[in-house]
Short mmCIF file of C-alpha atoms in Angstrom, two decimals:
data_model
loop_
_atom_site.label_atom_id
_atom_site.label_comp_id
_atom_site.label_asym_id
_atom_site.label_seq_id
_atom_site.Cartn_x
_atom_site.Cartn_y
_atom_site.Cartn_z
CA MET Z 7 7.57 -14.68 12.10
CA THR Z 8 4.66 -12.84 11.00
CA THR Z 9 1.78 -11.97 13.23
CA THR Z 10 -0.69 -14.88 13.48
CA GLY Z 11 -4.50 -14.41 12.54
CA ALA Z 12 -5.39 -14.24 16.37
CA ASP Z 13 -2.68 -11.86 17.31
CA HIS Z 14 -3.31 -9.94 14.28
CA ALA Z 15 -7.04 -9.55 15.09
CA THR Z 16 -6.08 -8.48 18.59
CA ALA Z 17 -3.56 -5.96 17.70
CA LEU Z 18 -5.94 -4.32 15.37
CA ARG Z 19 -8.92 -4.44 17.34
CA GLY Z 20 -11.36 -1.18 17.33
CA PRO Z 21 -14.55 -0.22 19.20
CA TRP Z 22 -17.38 -2.56 19.44
CA TRP Z 23 -17.65 -4.56 16.13
CA TRP Z 24 -14.99 -2.84 14.08
CA SER Z 25 -11.50 -4.61 13.69
CA ARG Z 26 -9.87 -1.26 13.26
CA TRP Z 27 -10.31 2.59 14.38
CA ARG Z 28 -10.00 3.68 10.96
CA SER Z 29 -12.84 1.37 9.99
CA ALA Z 30 -15.17 2.92 12.61
CA VAL Z 31 -14.20 6.29 11.52
CA LEU Z 32 -15.00 5.53 7.81
CA ASP Z 33 -18.45 3.86 8.74
CA VAL Z 34 -19.24 6.74 11.09
CA GLY Z 35 -18.49 9.32 8.30
CA LEU Z 36 -20.46 7.51 5.77
CA ALA Z 37 -23.52 7.29 7.98
CA LEU Z 38 -23.20 10.77 8.65
CA VAL Z 39 -23.25 11.72 4.93
CA SER Z 40 -25.94 9.33 4.53
CA ALA Z 41 -28.13 10.74 7.11
CA LEU Z 42 -27.48 14.14 5.74
CA GLU Z 43 -28.67 13.02 2.16
CA CYS Z 44 -31.66 11.17 3.46
CA ALA Z 45 -32.64 14.38 5.57
CA ALA Z 46 -32.27 16.60 2.44
CA GLU Z 47 -34.45 13.98 0.36
CA GLY Z 48 -36.99 13.89 3.13
CA ILE Z 49 -37.99 17.47 2.58
CA PRO Z 50 -39.70 16.87 -0.86
CA PHE Z 51 -41.07 13.47 0.40
CA ALA Z 52 -42.56 15.21 3.27
CA ARG Z 53 -44.19 17.72 0.98
CA ASP Z 54 -45.55 15.01 -1.43
CA ALA Z 55 -46.90 12.83 1.61
CA GLY Z 56 -48.41 15.88 3.18
CA ILE Z 57 -46.57 15.52 6.52
CA PRO Z 58 -44.74 17.95 8.37
CA VAL Z 59 -41.16 18.85 6.94
CA SER Z 60 -39.57 18.22 10.37
CA ALA Z 61 -40.78 14.79 10.52
CA GLY Z 62 -39.61 13.99 7.03
CA ILE Z 63 -35.95 15.35 7.94
CA VAL Z 64 -36.08 13.36 11.27
CA PHE Z 65 -37.26 10.29 9.38
CA GLY Z 66 -34.45 10.55 6.72
CA LEU Z 67 -31.71 11.21 9.68
CA LEU Z 68 -32.83 8.23 11.29
CA ALA Z 69 -33.01 6.11 8.13
CA GLY Z 70 -29.56 7.39 6.84
CA SER Z 71 -27.76 6.70 10.09
CA VAL Z 72 -28.43 2.89 9.62
CA LEU Z 73 -25.83 2.84 7.41
CA VAL Z 74 -23.34 2.82 10.42
CA LEU Z 75 -24.38 -0.78 10.95
CA ARG Z 76 -23.23 -2.15 7.63
CA ARG Z 77 -20.44 -4.19 8.72
CA LYS Z 78 -22.38 -5.71 11.72
CA TRP Z 79 -25.70 -6.30 9.85
CA PRO Z 80 -25.23 -5.74 6.19
CA ILE Z 81 -28.72 -7.27 5.39
CA ALA Z 82 -30.59 -4.99 7.56
CA VAL Z 83 -28.90 -1.92 5.98
CA VAL Z 84 -29.93 -3.14 2.33
CA LEU Z 85 -33.39 -3.87 3.69
CA VAL Z 86 -33.82 -0.47 4.95
CA ALA Z 87 -32.57 1.01 1.91
CA ILE Z 88 -35.26 -0.92 0.00
CA ALA Z 89 -37.90 0.19 2.56
CA ILE Z 90 -37.17 3.76 1.75
CA THR Z 91 -36.60 3.42 -2.01
CA PRO Z 92 -40.32 4.55 -2.83
CA ALA Z 93 -39.41 7.77 -0.99
CA GLN Z 94 -36.59 8.36 -3.40
CA MET Z 95 -34.16 8.26 -0.37
CA GLY Z 96 -31.01 6.39 0.63
CA PHE Z 97 -29.26 6.24 -2.53
CA LEU Z 98 -25.82 6.20 -0.94
CA MET Z 99 -26.91 3.77 1.76
CA GLY Z 100 -28.24 1.52 -0.95
CA ILE Z 101 -24.93 1.54 -2.93
CA VAL Z 102 -22.71 1.25 0.14
CA GLY Z 103 -25.19 -1.56 1.47
CA LEU Z 104 -25.04 -3.74 -1.57
CA TYR Z 105 -21.25 -3.47 -1.73
CA THR Z 106 -20.84 -4.63 1.88
CA LEU Z 107 -23.36 -7.32 1.55
CA ALA Z 108 -21.59 -8.54 -1.68
CA ALA Z 109 -18.23 -8.35 0.18
CA ALA Z 110 -19.36 -10.13 3.35
CA GLU Z 111 -19.03 -13.88 3.73
CA LEU Z 112 -22.79 -14.61 3.06
CA PRO Z 113 -24.47 -17.33 1.06
CA ARG Z 114 -24.77 -16.34 -2.65
CA ARG Z 115 -28.50 -17.04 -2.54
CA ILE Z 116 -28.97 -14.26 0.09
CA ILE Z 117 -26.69 -11.71 -1.86
CA ALA Z 118 -28.76 -12.48 -5.03
CA ALA Z 119 -32.09 -12.33 -3.58
CA LEU Z 120 -31.52 -8.85 -1.97
CA ALA Z 121 -29.83 -7.45 -5.13
CA GLY Z 122 -32.83 -8.54 -7.17
CA MET Z 123 -35.16 -6.87 -4.46
CA THR Z 124 -33.22 -3.70 -4.87
CA PHE Z 125 -33.15 -3.90 -8.61
CA LEU Z 126 -36.98 -4.49 -8.63
CA GLY Z 127 -37.69 -1.63 -6.25
CA THR Z 128 -35.40 0.82 -8.05
CA LEU Z 129 -36.94 -0.23 -11.35
CA ILE Z 130 -40.38 0.38 -10.25
CA VAL Z 131 -39.90 3.60 -8.42
CA THR Z 132 -37.87 4.91 -11.52
CA PHE Z 133 -40.59 3.72 -13.90
CA VAL Z 134 -43.24 5.47 -11.91
CA ARG Z 135 -41.27 8.82 -11.54
CA VAL Z 136 -40.33 8.94 -15.21
CA ARG Z 137 -43.67 8.35 -16.36
CA GLN Z 138 -45.13 10.87 -14.07
CA SER Z 139 -42.55 13.33 -15.11
CA MET Z 140 -43.47 12.78 -18.91
CA ALA Z 141 -47.29 13.17 -18.02
CA ARG Z 142 -46.54 16.56 -16.58
CA GLY Z 143 -44.49 17.51 -19.51
CA ASP Z 144 -41.19 17.90 -17.91
CA LEU Z 145 -39.79 15.37 -20.35
CA THR Z 146 -40.91 15.38 -23.90
CA LEU Z 147 -39.09 12.26 -25.23
CA GLY Z 148 -40.90 9.14 -26.61
CA ASP Z 149 -42.49 6.12 -24.80
CA TRP Z 150 -39.15 4.19 -25.22
CA PHE Z 151 -37.27 6.47 -22.65
CA VAL Z 152 -39.40 5.17 -19.75
CA PRO Z 153 -38.25 1.41 -19.83
CA PHE Z 154 -34.72 2.62 -20.85
CA ALA Z 155 -34.35 5.24 -18.05
CA SER Z 156 -35.75 2.53 -15.59
CA LEU Z 157 -33.58 -0.11 -16.58
CA ALA Z 158 -30.40 1.81 -16.99
CA THR Z 159 -30.91 3.58 -13.48
CA SER Z 160 -31.60 0.16 -11.71
CA LEU Z 161 -28.72 -1.54 -13.37
CA GLY Z 162 -26.29 1.49 -12.42
CA LEU Z 163 -27.52 1.54 -8.85
CA THR Z 164 -27.38 -2.17 -8.44
CA ALA Z 165 -24.79 -4.21 -10.72
CA PRO Z 166 -21.58 -2.00 -9.84
CA PRO Z 167 -21.68 -2.32 -6.08
CA VAL Z 168 -22.61 -5.96 -6.32
CA LEU Z 169 -19.91 -6.94 -8.76
CA LEU Z 170 -17.10 -4.82 -6.90
CA GLY Z 171 -18.29 -6.19 -3.57
CA LEU Z 172 -18.01 -9.87 -4.97
CA TYR Z 173 -14.55 -8.88 -6.23
CA VAL Z 174 -13.39 -7.14 -3.05
CA GLY Z 175 -14.72 -10.09 -0.90
CA ALA Z 176 -12.98 -12.75 -3.08
CA ARG Z 177 -9.77 -10.96 -3.22
CA ARG Z 178 -9.72 -10.28 0.53
CA ARG Z 179 -10.64 -14.21 1.13
CA LEU Z 180 -7.54 -14.80 -1.02
CA MET Z 181 -5.34 -12.56 0.83
CA GLU Z 182 -6.36 -14.10 4.00
CA SER Z 183 -5.52 -17.54 2.73
CA LEU Z 184 -2.42 -16.38 1.44
CA ARG Z 185 -1.57 -14.94 4.95
CA GLU Z 186 -2.38 -18.01 6.69
CA ARG Z 187 -0.69 -20.35 4.33
CA ALA Z 188 2.40 -18.00 4.70
CA ASP Z 189 2.41 -18.03 8.37
CA SER Z 190 1.88 -22.04 8.38
CA LEU Z 191 4.77 -22.35 6.01
CA GLU Z 192 6.86 -20.14 8.14
CA ARG Z 193 6.20 -22.00 11.19
CA GLU Z 194 7.07 -25.20 9.48
CA LEU Z 195 10.38 -23.73 8.28
CA GLN Z 196 11.17 -22.61 11.81
CA LEU Z 197 10.66 -26.02 13.17
CA LEU Z 198 12.82 -27.56 10.14
CA ALA Z 199 15.50 -24.93 11.16
CA GLU Z 200 15.36 -26.08 14.74
CA ARG Z 201 15.61 -29.64 13.66
CA ALA Z 202 18.31 -28.89 11.31
CA GLU Z 203 20.14 -27.35 14.22
CA GLU Z 204 19.69 -30.32 16.56
CA ARG Z 205 20.91 -32.43 13.74
CA ALA Z 206 23.99 -30.13 13.20
CA GLU Z 207 24.83 -30.29 16.86
CA TRP Z 208 24.64 -33.94 16.88
CA ALA Z 209 26.71 -34.05 13.75
CA ARG Z 210 29.31 -31.71 15.28
CA GLY Z 211 29.55 -33.87 18.20
CA GLU Z 212 30.07 -36.85 16.01
CA GLU Z 213 32.74 -35.04 14.01
CA ARG Z 214 34.63 -34.40 17.13
CA THR Z 215 34.63 -38.13 18.08
CA ARG Z 216 35.69 -39.05 14.69
CA ILE Z 217 38.58 -36.47 14.55
CA ALA Z 218 39.84 -37.57 18.11
CA ARG Z 219 39.86 -41.16 16.87
CA GLU Z 220 41.76 -40.45 13.76
CA MET Z 221 44.30 -38.34 15.75
CA HIS Z 222 44.85 -41.12 18.00
CA ASP Z 223 45.09 -43.82 15.36
CA VAL Z 224 47.33 -42.00 13.03
CA VAL Z 225 49.43 -39.62 14.94
CA ALA Z 226 49.73 -41.38 18.67
CA HIS Z 227 50.96 -44.39 17.23
CA ARG Z 228 53.89 -42.97 15.43
CA VAL Z 229 54.82 -40.23 18.13
CA SER Z 230 54.69 -43.12 20.82
CA LEU Z 231 57.07 -45.05 18.60
CA MET Z 232 59.35 -42.09 18.31
CA VAL Z 233 59.56 -41.80 22.08
CA VAL Z 234 60.43 -45.26 22.36
CA HIS Z 235 63.23 -45.17 19.77
CA ALA Z 236 64.60 -41.99 21.32
CA ALA Z 237 64.96 -43.95 24.69
CA ALA Z 238 66.87 -46.51 23.09
CA LEU Z 239 68.99 -44.03 21.31
CA GLN Z 240 69.71 -42.31 24.55
CA ALA Z 241 70.80 -45.70 26.19
CA VAL Z 242 72.99 -46.98 23.36
CA ALA Z 243 74.43 -43.59 22.05
CA ARG Z 244 77.76 -44.52 23.73
CA LYS Z 245 78.04 -48.10 23.72
CA ASP Z 246 76.82 -48.78 20.16
CA PRO Z 247 77.01 -45.87 17.72
CA GLU Z 248 76.09 -48.05 14.83
CA LYS Z 249 72.75 -48.83 16.58
CA ALA Z 250 72.23 -45.33 17.68
CA VAL Z 251 72.58 -44.17 14.08
CA ARG Z 252 69.93 -46.86 13.04
CA ASN Z 253 67.65 -45.74 15.86
CA ALA Z 254 68.02 -42.03 14.92
CA ALA Z 255 67.38 -42.75 11.19
CA LEU Z 256 64.06 -44.73 12.41
CA VAL Z 257 63.03 -41.75 14.67
CA GLY Z 258 63.52 -39.62 11.69
CA ASP Z 259 61.54 -41.75 9.31
CA MET Z 260 58.61 -42.15 11.65
CA GLY Z 261 58.67 -38.35 12.35
CA ARG Z 262 58.34 -37.75 8.38
CA GLN Z 263 55.75 -40.57 8.18
CA ALA Z 264 53.58 -38.97 10.97
CA LEU Z 265 53.98 -35.36 9.62
CA THR Z 266 53.19 -36.97 6.41
CA GLU Z 267 49.84 -38.57 7.70
CA LEU Z 268 49.17 -35.63 9.78
CA ARG Z 269 49.09 -33.45 6.79
CA GLU Z 270 46.91 -35.74 4.86
CA MET Z 271 44.60 -35.81 7.67
CA LEU Z 272 44.50 -32.06 8.16
CA GLY Z 273 43.97 -31.72 4.25
CA VAL Z 274 40.88 -34.02 4.37
CA LEU Z 275 39.68 -32.12 7.53
CA ARG Z 276 40.13 -28.75 5.54
CA SER Z 277 38.57 -29.82 2.21
CA GLY Z 278 35.47 -31.43 4.62
CA GLU Z 279 35.37 -28.04 6.19
CA ALA Z 280 35.21 -26.10 2.97
CA ALA Z 281 32.50 -28.54 1.80
CA GLN Z 282 30.58 -28.18 4.92
CA ARG Z 283 30.88 -24.41 4.45
CA ARG Z 284 29.75 -24.67 1.04
CA THR Z 285 26.86 -26.94 1.91
CA THR Z 286 25.79 -24.68 4.83
CA ALA Z 287 26.08 -21.57 2.63
CA ALA Z 288 23.93 -23.17 -0.02
CA SER Z 289 21.41 -24.44 2.35
CA ALA Z 290 21.23 -20.88 4.21
CA SER Z 291 20.71 -19.52 0.63
CA ALA Z 292 18.02 -21.80 -0.10
CA SER Z 293 16.45 -21.30 3.06
CA ALA Z 294 16.60 -17.52 2.74
CA SER Z 295 15.19 -17.88 -0.82
CA VAL Z 296 12.36 -19.61 0.59
CA SER Z 297 11.76 -17.76 3.81
CA VAL Z 298 12.14 -14.49 2.35
CA PRO Z 299 9.28 -14.58 -0.31
CA LEU Z 300 7.25 -16.51 2.36
CA ALA Z 301 7.43 -13.19 4.66
CA ALA Z 302 7.00 -10.89 1.70
CA VAL Z 303 3.72 -12.76 0.74
CA GLY Z 304 2.37 -12.51 4.45
CA VAL Z 305 3.28 -8.78 4.80
CA ALA Z 306 1.67 -8.00 1.20
CA ALA Z 307 -1.51 -9.78 1.97
CA ALA Z 308 -1.93 -7.86 5.15
CA ALA Z 309 -1.31 -4.52 3.65
CA ALA Z 310 -3.71 -5.39 0.51
CA ALA Z 311 -6.47 -6.32 2.79
CA SER Z 312 -6.42 -3.35 5.02
CA ARG Z 313 -5.06 -0.79 2.65
CA VAL Z 314 -7.21 2.40 2.29
CA ALA Z 315 -6.71 5.43 0.34
CA ALA Z 316 -5.48 8.57 2.26
CA GLU Z 317 -5.89 12.19 1.26
CA ASP Z 318 -2.75 14.37 0.75
CA GLU Z 319 -2.35 17.46 2.86
CA GLY Z 320 -0.95 19.85 0.12
CA PRO Z 321 -0.27 23.55 0.10
CA TRP Z 322 -3.25 26.03 0.52
CA LEU Z 323 -3.68 29.45 -1.18
CA SER Z 324 -2.80 31.20 2.10
CA GLU Z 325 0.71 30.11 1.59
CA LEU Z 326 0.67 32.03 -1.63
CA GLU Z 327 2.55 35.01 -0.04
CA VAL Z 328 5.04 32.90 1.26
CA LEU Z 329 5.76 31.39 -1.98
CA VAL Z 330 5.97 34.89 -3.67
CA GLY Z 331 8.21 35.94 -0.96
CA GLN Z 332 10.70 32.86 -1.52
CA SER Z 333 10.85 33.81 -5.25
CA ALA Z 334 11.56 37.44 -4.37
CA ALA Z 335 14.48 36.40 -1.89
CA ALA Z 336 15.81 34.40 -4.91
CA GLY Z 337 16.25 37.73 -6.54
CA MET Z 338 13.18 37.81 -8.66
CA VAL Z 339 11.11 41.13 -8.93
CA VAL Z 340 7.72 39.83 -8.36
CA ASP Z 341 4.53 41.56 -7.10
CA LEU Z 342 1.19 39.83 -6.13
CA SER Z 343 -2.38 41.20 -6.56
CA VAL Z 344 -5.43 39.61 -5.23
CA GLU Z 345 -8.91 40.46 -6.23
CA GLY Z 346 -12.23 39.63 -4.69
CA ASP Z 347 -13.14 38.38 -1.53
CA VAL Z 348 -10.71 35.92 -0.07
CA ARG Z 349 -12.50 32.66 0.86
CA SER Z 350 -11.72 29.03 1.23
CA TYR Z 351 -12.18 26.19 -1.43
CA ALA Z 352 -11.91 22.52 -1.74
CA ALA Z 353 -8.79 21.31 -0.85
CA VAL Z 354 -7.89 20.05 -4.43
CA ILE Z 355 -8.99 23.38 -5.74
CA GLU Z 356 -6.60 25.29 -3.51
CA GLN Z 357 -3.74 22.82 -4.29
CA THR Z 358 -4.21 22.97 -7.98
CA ALA Z 359 -4.10 26.90 -8.00
CA PHE Z 360 -1.13 26.82 -5.81
CA ARG Z 361 0.75 24.50 -7.90
CA VAL Z 362 -0.07 26.49 -11.22
CA VAL Z 363 1.44 29.69 -9.62
CA GLN Z 364 4.47 27.80 -8.17
CA GLU Z 365 5.23 25.87 -11.45
CA ALA Z 366 4.75 29.18 -13.46
CA LEU Z 367 7.26 31.08 -10.91
CA THR Z 368 9.63 28.07 -11.44
CA ASN Z 369 9.62 28.44 -15.17
CA VAL Z 370 10.23 32.17 -14.82
CA HIS Z 371 13.41 31.04 -12.78
CA LYS Z 372 14.35 28.59 -15.39
CA HIS Z 373 13.81 30.54 -18.71
CA ALA Z 374 13.76 34.21 -17.65
CA ALA Z 375 15.88 34.80 -14.85
CA GLY Z 376 15.85 38.45 -13.58
CA ALA Z 377 12.50 39.19 -15.49
CA LYS Z 378 9.75 41.18 -13.52
CA THR Z 379 6.93 39.02 -12.88
CA HIS Z 380 3.21 39.85 -11.95
CA VAL Z 381 1.01 37.27 -10.22
CA ARG Z 382 -2.56 37.87 -10.06
CA LEU Z 383 -5.40 35.91 -8.25
CA ALA Z 384 -9.10 36.91 -8.61
CA HIS Z 385 -11.66 35.20 -6.32
CA ARG Z 386 -14.97 35.28 -8.33
CA VAL Z 387 -18.54 34.33 -7.62
CA ALA Z 388 -18.24 30.71 -9.18
CA GLU Z 389 -14.63 30.37 -10.14
CA ILE Z 390 -11.04 31.30 -9.24
CA ALA Z 391 -8.67 32.72 -11.71
CA MET Z 392 -4.83 33.14 -11.54
CA GLN Z 393 -2.34 34.51 -13.84
CA VAL Z 394 1.37 34.58 -13.97
CA GLU Z 395 3.17 36.89 -16.31
CA ASN Z 396 6.82 37.82 -16.70
CA GLU Z 397 8.25 40.56 -18.68
CA PRO Z 398 11.17 39.87 -21.21
CA PRO Z 399 14.39 38.90 -19.17
CA PRO Z 400 16.83 41.84 -18.89
CA GLU Z 401 19.59 39.80 -20.87
CA PRO Z 402 18.67 37.51 -23.77
CA ALA Z 403 21.16 34.83 -22.34
CA SER Z 404 19.93 34.96 -18.81
CA ALA Z 405 17.78 31.87 -19.37
CA ALA Z 406 20.87 29.92 -20.35
CA ALA Z 407 23.06 31.48 -17.59
CA ALA Z 408 20.53 30.07 -15.14
CA GLY Z 409 21.68 26.64 -15.65
CA LEU Z 410 18.71 24.74 -14.59
CA PRO Z 411 17.37 21.82 -16.40
CA SER Z 412 13.99 21.57 -17.81
CA GLY Z 413 12.12 18.52 -18.52
CA GLY Z 414 9.52 20.03 -20.37
CA ASN Z 415 6.58 18.74 -18.43
CA GLY Z 416 5.71 21.74 -16.36
CA LEU Z 417 2.95 23.20 -18.66
CA VAL Z 418 1.70 19.69 -19.34
CA GLY Z 419 1.35 18.96 -15.72
CA MET Z 420 -0.43 22.31 -15.05
CA ARG Z 421 -2.72 21.81 -18.07
CA GLU Z 422 -3.70 18.43 -16.76
CA ARG Z 423 -4.39 19.73 -13.19
CA VAL Z 424 -6.71 22.28 -14.31
CA LEU Z 425 -8.45 20.32 -17.09
CA GLY Z 426 -9.00 17.62 -14.50
CA LEU Z 427 -11.20 20.12 -12.38
CA GLY Z 428 -13.07 21.33 -15.55
CA GLY Z 429 -11.14 24.36 -15.86
CA VAL Z 430 -9.54 26.43 -18.47
CA PHE Z 431 -5.73 26.70 -18.99
CA VAL Z 432 -3.95 28.91 -21.50
CA SER Z 433 -0.27 29.62 -21.72
CA GLY Z 434 1.90 31.33 -24.40
CA PRO Z 435 4.33 34.12 -25.06
CA THR Z 436 3.32 37.86 -25.02
CA ASP Z 437 3.45 40.51 -27.49
CA ALA Z 438 5.95 42.26 -25.26
CA GLY Z 439 8.22 39.13 -25.34
CA GLY Z 440 7.55 37.77 -22.02
CA PHE Z 441 5.35 34.74 -21.03
CA ARG Z 442 1.87 34.29 -19.58
CA VAL Z 443 0.25 31.54 -17.65
CA SER Z 444 -3.54 31.77 -17.02
CA ALA Z 445 -5.84 29.43 -15.48
CA VAL Z 446 -9.39 29.48 -14.41
CA ILE Z 447 -11.07 26.87 -12.12
CA PRO Z 448 -14.63 26.15 -11.09
CA ALA Z 449 -15.19 27.01 -7.38
CA ALA Z 450 -17.50 24.01 -6.95
#
């Protein structure tokens, strides 16, 4: 049995109004980011309004932290986002609030009204700001750009979160409906199975009674006659030999008839048991074919409603010396040089840099076993650069002697990783007959 709705809600209960602890962590994190954003946007607002900067920062922190209530009061979050729109604050809160509002089980007229208010407020503020920028000479485009920029910005900040929220809300309700239906059908199947077991028990009792009756009718009668004739045979064996012979013949005929009827009855029973086994197996297979998909539907619906993306914890640049040491332990002559001030980067940047060096060293093992290799890592102001260069292998057939299979996707994967972060990737043979892999990744 899958977990029912009440048990499922109790099992995943989080603090206060959250259904899960990770939902609470997500909302608190979003509220923290929103508060920091509004605090940063409160500085120019305070200067324009002529109030102390600290007041603008405090106002931004308080306004942005309202996002923590998005699951409890999504309407209040959207209203706060609309209220601070003239101050050019709360863009994250407005987007997340509209998404939560559209995904919640609220009347469509409320969603449409608040989305329209957000669109209108963003349109007016963007129109005024762009027009002021053009009046100051910051923008030299034509008059057509003002309404275009206003409409594009308003639609971009309003339509995507609303549409996505409507889709996610409909999908969530569908999954909940499927899960409830699966639970209901599974309960019905369990009741049917219990009733089938009761009927089977009753049928087995009836079958035992029928077999006992058939045994008595078919076998007991013949055996009783055999006993009678055997007694008569014993009585007349010496007095009347001819009668004794006839009685012996009758006993033999009755025994043969009893055996024949017993075999027939056992044959019928065996065929009935085989048919029953086939029927039971077919019923069990049909039940399994029904119950397994139903259970699968319930599990898939619960997973889709609660699934959230998780970030991978991959390798870091601090492990680069260990990687080089492993290659050296495998027989490669490799040296590592690091330039610049060592510092930490975003996880995806460090992981990409590490994977580039790792794959390049792997290619050296595959295609140039025994070649001396140089690994260079440079920490620059706005970027991080890495280069893996190997000299020609000591023997031309060393690559083939390694016997390592190659799918031909290593360089393609490295290029895709680096280009995905806006970096530059170059690879190719060197003039000395070796091979070089170079990559530069922006630090931000």
